[in-house]
Coordinates of C-alpha atoms and ligand atoms in Angstrom, one line a residue:
M2 CA 0.3 -0.3 -0.4
Y3 CA 1.0 3.1 -0.3
T4 CA 2.6 6.4 2.0
K5 CA 0.3 8.8 2.8
V6 CA 0.9 12.1 2.6
D7 CA 3.2 13.2 5.5
L8 CA 2.0 16.5 6.6
D9 CA 5.0 17.1 9.3
K10 CA 7.8 16.5 6.4
K11 CA 9.1 18.5 3.8
H12 CA 7.7 17.9 0.7
I13 CA 9.8 17.3 -2.9
V14 CA 6.5 17.1 -5.1
V15 CA 6.8 15.2 -8.2
L16 CA 4.5 16.0 -11.2
G17 CA 3.8 13.3 -13.6
G18 CA 5.3 10.3 -13.7
G19 CA 6.1 9.5 -16.7
Y20 CA 9.8 8.5 -17.7
C21 CA 11.1 11.5 -17.2
G22 CA 9.3 12.2 -13.2
L23 CA 8.9 8.3 -12.5
R24 CA 12.1 7.7 -12.2
V25 CA 13.3 11.4 -10.9
A26 CA 11.0 10.0 -7.3
K27 CA 12.5 6.0 -7.6
I28 CA 16.0 7.5 -7.3
L29 CA 15.5 10.3 -5.2
S30 CA 13.6 8.0 -2.8
K31 CA 15.7 5.9 -2.4
K32 CA 18.7 9.4 -1.7
L33 CA 17.2 10.5 0.6
E34 CA 16.2 7.5 2.7
K35 CA 18.5 8.9 5.6
Y36 CA 16.4 12.0 5.8
P37 CA 13.7 11.6 7.5
D38 CA 11.8 15.1 7.3
Y39 CA 11.7 15.0 3.5
Q40 CA 8.9 13.0 1.8
V41 CA 9.0 12.7 -1.9
I42 CA 5.1 13.0 -3.5
L43 CA 4.9 11.1 -6.8
V44 CA 2.0 12.5 -8.3
D45 CA 0.1 11.7 -11.2
K46 CA -3.7 11.1 -12.8
K47 CA -3.6 7.8 -14.1
K48 CA -2.6 4.5 -11.5
I49 CA -0.2 3.8 -14.3
H50 CA 3.1 4.8 -16.0
L51 CA 3.2 4.7 -19.8
Y52 CA 5.5 3.1 -22.2
A53 CA 5.0 5.0 -25.7
S54 CA 7.8 3.9 -27.9
D55 CA 5.7 0.9 -28.5
L56 CA 2.4 3.0 -28.8
Y57 CA 2.3 1.9 -32.7
E58 CA 2.0 -1.5 -31.8
I59 CA -0.6 -0.9 -29.1
A60 CA -2.8 1.0 -32.1
T61 CA -2.3 -2.1 -34.4
A62 CA -2.5 -4.9 -32.3
Y63 CA -4.4 -8.5 -33.4
Y64 CA -6.0 -11.2 -31.9
P65 CA -8.5 -13.6 -34.1
K66 CA -11.2 -12.7 -31.4
V67 CA -11.4 -9.3 -29.4
T68 CA -12.0 -10.5 -26.5
Q69 CA -12.3 -8.6 -22.6
A70 CA -8.8 -10.7 -21.2
C71 CA -7.0 -9.6 -24.1
L72 CA -7.9 -5.5 -24.8
R73 CA -6.6 -5.8 -20.8
E74 CA -4.0 -8.1 -21.4
L75 CA -3.1 -5.3 -24.8
S76 CA -3.3 -1.9 -22.7
G77 CA -1.4 -3.9 -19.8
S78 CA 2.0 -5.1 -22.2
I79 CA 3.3 -0.8 -22.2
T80 CA 1.7 -0.2 -18.7
I81 CA 2.9 -0.5 -15.3
P82 CA 1.5 0.5 -12.6
F83 CA 3.4 2.6 -10.0
D84 CA 2.8 0.3 -6.9
E85 CA 5.5 -1.9 -9.0
V86 CA 8.0 0.2 -9.3
L87 CA 7.4 2.0 -5.6
K88 CA 6.6 -0.4 -4.1
G89 CA 9.7 -0.7 -0.6
S90 CA 10.5 2.8 -1.4
N91 CA 9.2 5.0 0.8
S92 CA 7.9 7.9 -1.9
C93 CA 3.9 8.6 -1.9
F94 CA 2.4 7.6 -4.6
L95 CA -0.7 10.3 -4.6
R96 CA -3.2 9.3 -7.7
D97 CA -5.2 13.0 -8.2
N98 CA -5.0 15.4 -11.1
V99 CA -3.2 18.5 -10.7
T100 CA -5.0 21.5 -11.7
S101 CA -3.0 25.2 -10.7
I102 CA 0.5 25.2 -9.5
N103 CA 1.2 28.7 -7.5
Y104 CA 5.1 28.9 -7.3
S105 CA 4.8 32.3 -4.8
R106 CA 2.6 30.6 -2.6
K107 CA 4.6 27.2 -3.1
T108 CA 1.4 25.2 -3.2
V109 CA 0.0 22.8 -6.0
T110 CA -3.5 22.3 -5.9
F111 CA -5.4 18.5 -6.5
K112 CA -9.1 18.4 -7.9
N113 CA -9.4 16.3 -5.3
S114 CA -6.9 16.1 -2.6
G115 CA -6.7 19.7 -2.2
E116 CA -3.4 22.2 -1.8
I117 CA -0.2 20.6 -0.9
P118 CA 3.3 22.8 0.3
F119 CA 6.5 21.6 -1.8
E120 CA 9.8 22.2 -0.6
Y121 CA 11.3 21.9 -4.2
L122 CA 9.0 20.9 -7.3
V123 CA 9.3 18.9 -9.8
V124 CA 7.8 19.2 -13.7
T125 CA 8.1 16.8 -15.0
L126 CA 3.9 16.7 -17.0
G127 CA 4.6 16.0 -20.2
A128 CA 3.1 17.2 -23.4
V129 CA -0.5 17.1 -24.9
T130 CA -1.7 16.7 -28.4
N131 CA -1.5 20.0 -29.9
F132 CA -4.4 20.3 -32.9
Y133 CA -3.3 24.0 -33.7
N134 CA -7.3 24.8 -34.0
L135 CA -7.5 23.5 -37.8
P136 CA -11.4 23.1 -38.4
G137 CA -12.4 20.0 -37.5
V138 CA -9.5 17.7 -36.4
K139 CA -9.8 17.8 -32.9
E140 CA -13.4 16.3 -33.5
N141 CA -13.1 13.9 -35.9
S142 CA -9.4 12.7 -35.5
F143 CA -7.8 10.1 -33.7
P144 CA -4.7 11.2 -31.5
L145 CA -1.6 8.7 -30.4
K146 CA -0.8 9.7 -27.4
T147 CA -2.1 7.8 -25.0
I148 CA -2.5 4.6 -23.9
E149 CA -6.2 4.8 -24.2
D150 CA -6.1 6.9 -27.7
G151 CA -3.5 3.3 -28.6
M152 CA -6.6 1.2 -27.8
A153 CA -9.9 3.4 -29.6
L154 CA -7.7 2.8 -32.6
E155 CA -7.5 -0.7 -32.4
C156 CA -11.0 -1.1 -31.5
H157 CA -12.4 1.0 -34.8
F158 CA -10.6 0.0 -37.2
E159 CA -11.1 -3.8 -35.5
Q160 CA -15.2 -2.5 -35.6
T161 CA -14.9 0.0 -39.4
F162 CA -13.7 -4.1 -40.5
R163 CA -16.5 -5.7 -39.4
E164 CA -19.3 -3.4 -40.5
R165 CA -18.5 -3.2 -43.5
S166 CA -17.6 -7.4 -43.5
E167 CA -21.7 -7.8 -42.4
K168 CA -23.3 -4.3 -45.2
N169 CA -20.8 -6.3 -47.4
I170 CA -19.0 -2.8 -48.6
H171 CA -15.8 -3.3 -50.9
T172 CA -16.0 0.4 -51.8
P173 CA -12.1 1.8 -51.4
F174 CA -11.0 3.2 -47.5
H175 CA -8.9 5.9 -47.4
I176 CA -6.3 6.0 -43.9
V177 CA -4.4 9.3 -43.5
V178 CA -2.1 9.8 -40.9
G179 CA -1.5 13.7 -40.5
G180 CA 2.4 14.3 -39.2
G181 CA 5.3 12.3 -41.4
G182 CA 7.7 13.0 -37.8
F183 CA 8.6 9.8 -35.3
T184 CA 5.5 8.6 -34.0
G185 CA 3.5 8.9 -37.8
V186 CA 5.8 7.3 -39.5
E187 CA 6.0 4.0 -37.5
Y188 CA 2.5 4.2 -36.8
A189 CA 1.6 4.1 -40.5
C190 CA 4.8 1.4 -41.1
E191 CA 2.9 -1.4 -39.2
I192 CA -0.8 -0.6 -40.8
P193 CA -0.7 -2.7 -43.8
G194 CA 0.2 -6.0 -41.3
F195 CA -2.5 -5.1 -39.5
I196 CA -5.1 -4.3 -42.2
K197 CA -3.8 -7.9 -44.1
K198 CA -5.2 -10.1 -40.5
L199 CA -8.0 -8.5 -41.1
S200 CA -8.2 -8.6 -44.1
K201 CA -8.8 -12.3 -43.6
K202 CA -10.5 -12.5 -40.7
Y203 CA -13.5 -10.2 -42.3
K204 CA -12.6 -11.2 -45.9
F205 CA -11.9 -7.9 -48.3
D206 CA -9.5 -8.0 -49.9
P207 CA -6.3 -5.3 -49.1
V208 CA -6.0 -3.3 -51.8
E209 CA -9.4 -1.6 -50.7
V210 CA -7.4 0.2 -47.9
K211 CA -4.9 3.3 -49.2
V212 CA -2.8 4.9 -46.8
T213 CA -1.6 8.2 -46.6
V214 CA 1.5 10.0 -44.8
V215 CA 1.0 13.5 -45.2
Q216 CA 3.9 15.8 -43.6
G217 CA 4.4 19.4 -43.5
G218 CA 8.0 19.5 -43.3
P219 CA 9.9 18.7 -46.4
E220 CA 10.2 15.8 -45.5
M221 CA 9.9 12.9 -43.1
V222 CA 10.0 11.4 -39.7
G223 CA 12.5 14.9 -39.1
L224 CA 16.7 12.8 -39.0
G225 CA 17.8 14.4 -41.8
L226 CA 17.5 13.9 -46.4
E227 CA 18.5 10.2 -45.3
V228 CA 16.4 8.9 -43.6
S229 CA 13.9 10.7 -45.2
V230 CA 14.5 8.8 -48.2
L231 CA 14.9 5.2 -46.7
T232 CA 11.4 5.6 -45.3
M233 CA 9.4 6.8 -48.3
K234 CA 11.9 3.6 -50.2
R235 CA 9.5 1.4 -47.4
F236 CA 6.5 3.0 -47.6
K237 CA 6.6 2.7 -51.5
D238 CA 7.2 -1.3 -50.6
L239 CA 4.8 -1.1 -48.2
G240 CA 2.1 0.2 -50.7
I241 CA 1.6 3.9 -49.1
D242 CA 1.7 7.0 -50.9
A243 CA 3.3 9.8 -49.2
V244 CA 3.3 13.4 -49.5
C245 CA 5.4 16.2 -48.0
S246 CA 5.5 20.1 -47.6
T247 CA 1.8 19.5 -47.7
R248 CA 0.0 21.5 -45.1
I249 CA -3.4 19.9 -43.2
T250 CA -5.7 23.4 -43.3
G251 CA -9.2 21.2 -42.1
Y252 CA -10.8 17.8 -41.8
A253 CA -15.4 17.5 -42.8
D254 CA -17.1 15.1 -44.7
N255 CA -14.3 12.1 -44.5
Q256 CA -12.3 15.1 -46.7
L257 CA -9.0 16.5 -45.9
E258 CA -8.0 20.4 -47.1
V259 CA -4.5 20.8 -47.7
S260 CA -2.9 23.0 -49.9
N261 CA 1.3 23.7 -50.1
K262 CA 3.0 25.5 -47.6
D263 CA 2.6 28.4 -49.5
G264 CA -0.8 28.3 -49.5
T265 CA -1.3 26.9 -52.4
N266 CA -2.7 24.0 -54.5
K267 CA -6.2 24.0 -52.4
R268 CA -7.4 19.9 -53.1
Q269 CA -8.4 17.3 -50.8
I270 CA -7.3 13.9 -49.7
P271 CA -10.5 11.7 -48.4
A272 CA -10.3 9.8 -45.4
E273 CA -12.2 7.9 -44.0
I274 CA -10.1 7.3 -40.8
L275 CA -7.5 10.3 -40.1
V276 CA -4.9 9.7 -37.0
W277 CA -3.5 12.5 -36.0
T278 CA 0.5 12.5 -35.2
A279 CA 1.3 16.1 -36.5
G280 CA 2.0 17.3 -33.3
I281 CA 2.6 18.6 -29.4
E282 CA 2.4 21.4 -27.0
P283 CA 3.7 21.4 -23.7
N284 CA 1.0 20.8 -20.7
P285 CA -1.2 23.8 -20.5
L286 CA -0.3 23.4 -16.3
L287 CA 2.6 25.3 -17.6
K288 CA 0.9 28.2 -18.0
D289 CA 1.1 28.5 -13.9
F290 CA 4.5 29.8 -14.4
P291 CA 4.6 33.3 -15.2
I292 CA 7.9 33.6 -17.3
L293 CA 8.0 30.5 -19.6
H294 CA 10.6 30.1 -22.6
E295 CA 8.8 30.9 -26.6
S296 CA 8.2 27.2 -26.8
G297 CA 6.1 27.0 -23.4
C298 CA 8.6 24.8 -21.5
L299 CA 10.3 26.5 -18.7
D300 CA 13.9 27.1 -18.8
V301 CA 16.3 25.4 -17.2
E302 CA 19.8 26.4 -16.1
S303 CA 22.7 23.3 -16.5
N304 CA 21.7 21.6 -14.0
L305 CA 17.7 21.6 -14.8
E306 CA 16.4 24.1 -12.2
A307 CA 13.8 26.9 -13.7
T308 CA 16.1 29.6 -13.8
H309 CA 13.3 31.9 -13.6
Y310 CA 12.3 29.7 -10.1
P311 CA 14.9 28.5 -7.9
K312 CA 13.9 24.7 -6.1
V313 CA 12.0 24.0 -9.1
Y314 CA 13.4 21.4 -11.2
A315 CA 11.9 20.3 -15.1
G316 CA 12.7 17.5 -17.3
G317 CA 11.6 15.5 -20.8
D318 CA 8.9 17.1 -23.3
N319 CA 8.6 20.3 -20.0
A320 CA 11.8 21.3 -20.2
A321 CA 13.8 23.8 -22.6
V322 CA 17.2 22.7 -23.0
F323 CA 19.5 24.3 -25.1
D324 CA 21.9 21.7 -26.2
V325 CA 25.5 23.4 -26.8
T326 CA 27.0 20.5 -29.7
H327 CA 24.2 21.4 -31.4
H328 CA 23.6 24.8 -31.2
S329 CA 19.8 23.9 -30.7
M330 CA 17.2 23.3 -28.3
L331 CA 16.7 19.8 -27.4
P332 CA 14.3 17.7 -29.4
K333 CA 11.3 16.4 -26.9
L334 CA 12.3 12.7 -26.8
G335 CA 11.2 10.0 -24.1
L336 CA 15.8 9.0 -24.4
L337 CA 16.5 12.4 -23.7
A338 CA 13.2 12.2 -20.3
V339 CA 15.0 9.5 -18.9
Q340 CA 18.4 11.0 -18.6
Q341 CA 17.4 14.1 -17.4
A342 CA 16.1 12.0 -14.2
P343 CA 18.9 11.2 -11.9
V344 CA 20.7 14.5 -12.6
I345 CA 17.7 16.3 -10.6
A346 CA 17.1 13.1 -8.6
H347 CA 21.4 14.5 -8.3
N348 CA 20.8 17.9 -8.0
I349 CA 17.8 18.2 -5.3
W350 CA 19.6 15.6 -2.6
A351 CA 23.1 18.0 -3.4
D352 CA 20.6 21.3 -2.7
I353 CA 19.4 19.2 0.7
T354 CA 22.5 18.1 1.9
G355 CA 25.3 20.6 0.2
K356 CA 26.8 18.6 -2.1
E357 CA 27.8 19.6 -5.4
Q358 CA 25.3 20.3 -8.2
K359 CA 26.2 18.2 -11.8
A360 CA 25.2 19.5 -15.5
Y361 CA 23.0 18.1 -18.1
V362 CA 25.0 16.9 -21.5
P363 CA 22.9 14.9 -22.9
K364 CA 23.4 11.8 -25.1
F365 CA 22.7 10.6 -28.6
K366 CA 23.0 7.1 -28.7
G367 CA 21.2 7.0 -31.6
F368 CA 17.7 6.4 -32.9
I369 CA 15.8 3.3 -33.4
I370 CA 13.0 3.7 -36.3
A371 CA 10.3 1.2 -36.4
L372 CA 9.1 1.0 -40.2
G373 CA 6.2 -2.3 -40.4
G374 CA 6.6 -5.8 -39.1
K375 CA 10.8 -6.3 -38.4
F376 CA 12.3 -4.1 -40.7
F377 CA 13.8 -1.1 -38.2
I378 CA 16.4 1.3 -39.4
Y379 CA 18.9 2.8 -36.4
H380 CA 20.5 6.5 -37.3
K381 CA 23.6 8.1 -35.8
E382 CA 25.1 10.9 -36.9
K383 CA 26.0 10.6 -40.3
Q384 CA 25.9 6.7 -39.4
T385 CA 22.2 4.5 -40.8
S386 CA 22.0 1.0 -41.6
M387 CA 18.9 -0.5 -41.7
G388 CA 17.3 -3.9 -41.1
F389 CA 16.2 -6.8 -39.0
F390 CA 19.1 -6.5 -36.9
Q391 CA 17.7 -3.3 -35.9
W392 CA 14.7 -4.9 -35.1
I393 CA 16.9 -6.7 -32.6
K394 CA 18.4 -3.5 -30.8
R395 CA 15.0 -1.9 -29.8
R396 CA 13.7 -5.0 -28.5
K397 CA 16.6 -5.7 -26.0
F398 CA 16.0 -1.2 -25.0
D399 CA 12.6 -1.7 -25.0
F400 CA 13.7 -5.3 -22.3
W401 CA 16.2 -2.8 -20.8
Y402 CA 13.5 0.6 -19.7
F403 CA 11.5 -2.7 -17.7
R404 CA 14.7 -4.0 -16.1
S405 CA 14.9 -0.9 -15.1
L406 CA 12.1 0.5 -13.3
L407 CA 10.4 -3.7 -12.6
P408 CA 12.7 -6.4 -10.8
F409 CA 14.3 -9.2 -13.7
M410 CA 11.5 -12.2 -13.9
K411 CA 8.9 -9.9 -13.3
A412 CA 10.5 -7.2 -16.5
L413 CA 11.5 -10.1 -18.4
K414 CA 7.6 -11.3 -18.0
K415 CA 6.1 -8.3 -19.0
W416 CA 8.6 -7.6 -22.4
W417 CA 8.3 -11.4 -23.6
K418 CA 4.3 -10.7 -23.3
T419 CA 4.3 -8.0 -24.4
E420 CA 6.5 -9.1 -27.4
N421 CA 5.1 -11.5 -28.4
I422 CA 2.2 -9.9 -29.1
F423 CA 3.3 -7.5 -30.9
V424 CA 4.7 -10.1 -33.9
Q425 CA 1.5 -11.1 -34.1
N426 CA 0.7 -9.2 -37.4
D427 CA 4.7 -9.1 -38.5
Ligands
FAD520 C1 3.5 7.2 -29.8 C2 4.5 8.4 -29.1 C3 5.5 7.7 -29.1 C4 6.6 7.7 -29.0 N1 8.3 7.2 -29.1 C5 9.4 7.3 -28.8 C6 10.8 6.4 -29.0 O1 10.2 6.1 -29.7 N2 11.6 6.9 -28.5 C7 11.5 8.6 -27.9 O2 12.6 9.0 -27.0 N3 10.7 9.0 -27.3 C8 9.2 8.8 -28.0 N4 7.7 9.6 -28.0 C9 8.1 10.7 -27.2 C10 7.8 10.7 -25.9 O3 7.1 9.6 -25.6 C11 8.2 11.7 -24.9 O4 9.7 12.3 -24.8 C12 8.6 11.3 -22.9 O5 7.4 10.7 -22.3 C13 8.3 12.7 -22.5 O6 8.3 12.3 -21.4 P1 8.2 13.2 -19.8 O7 8.1 12.4 -18.6 O8 8.1 14.6 -20.0 O9 5.9 12.9 -20.2 P2 5.3 12.3 -20.3 O10 6.7 10.6 -20.0 O11 4.5 11.9 -21.0 O12 5.1 11.8 -18.4 C14 4.0 13.1 -18.3 C15 2.8 12.3 -17.2 O13 2.8 13.4 -16.6 C16 0.8 12.8 -16.1 N5 0.1 13.8 -16.3 C17 0.0 15.4 -16.8 N6 -1.5 15.9 -16.3 C18 -1.2 15.8 -15.5 C19 -2.4 16.1 -14.1 N7 -3.2 17.2 -14.7 N8 -2.3 15.4 -13.4 C20 -1.6 14.9 -12.9 N9 -0.5 14.1 -13.7 C21 -0.8 14.1 -15.4 C22 0.3 11.7 -17.2 O14 0.0 11.3 -16.7 C23 2.1 11.1 -17.7 O15 2.2 10.1 -16.8 C24 7.0 8.7 -28.1 C25 5.8 10.3 -28.4 C26 4.7 9.2 -28.6 C27 3.5 9.7 -28.2

């Protein structure tokens, strides 16, 4: 059972148990074991941590017969209950929705638990899907950001093709993925395998289904021309259409409105399903801090403490970190959020105990992009390779991730189960 919030202690409140926050809470509670005046409180509106990197697999997971048990298994495959990770630690988990942050009063307000004061605050509330206020998009599209989004997509595909089969409909069916970044590309490449399986189950010809990726930028993925060219080639092999430098301007009556970047060449692309992966924005709660970076994130120093808010630390998608090596802002990636956690935990501990602070130095270990089934690309700086071995690398990373949060046997069991679900449509 969870430890309760102890009002007599000084609180280090960690907002959000995602890639960064959960790890901060785990590491910090260990470091502060001998400091009984302090209590680490991890807060999340959900009771589970999400490993988002494999969400595209959830959205395209195939089961010959979909039952409640399958859906439970699916949703549990890339989520870990917070109590499993924090078991045995002296940190307190509070399942509640943060409604506001008041820096001058040093308090956080929750939907159910009222106001809790903090000595230190860690802001790791992540990002939300950005629909850019485009008419019809938010109301009619499927985002892919949360476990519920992934499950909703999977179920919608099942339901759509079951209905078409029952009504014997064989007209062309268009799926458009809005956004050709990491998430959009990985998801799109997994659709053909899913459709192939569904076509056998619901007796239709897979050529009835057309998948198109619409990318605003000039290249797919956003890791340079070489990765983009390889991705376009893979799209071709999988029968996926793709357009770059194309702006989505609205969505209505199963038609996506698009134009060139300069607003010319307005046209429509048929889309019975629109999957929206075209952007994120920082959690709206960050607006409770009056001074923010232009990106909407908290400016941070090299030790990840907020520039304008002493004793507030930010990480992951909430921190505006300048990368001195590449002379640009760091991208919003789970890999980097994970790296930032030990630095934040160390620096809060160091502040309390009078030890030396550490600077965060980003490490780019390369990107592994899934392009359908067991075909993966690995990209690091100027080096790009592709194929089956990259799939093994990615699966190894999945295991490392689970193992870093769970005991060995639990992590192994979870990983094995997860991989078995994912290979069903490869
Ligand atoms: C589909 C998808 C695939 C991705 N794939 C990769 C990948 O392969 N590699 C990679 O490096 N990155 C990937 N990313 C990016 C990565 O997931 C994010 O960069 C990372 O999750 C950011 O970590 P974080 O700790 O800042 O926030 P998150 O991990 O998003 O965690 C935020 C937490 O805050 C909680 N929260 C939010 N609002 C509230 C509130 N009001 N009250 C209480 N709790 C709240 C949420 O429930 C959540 O648990 C992917 C993202 C998506 C959506």
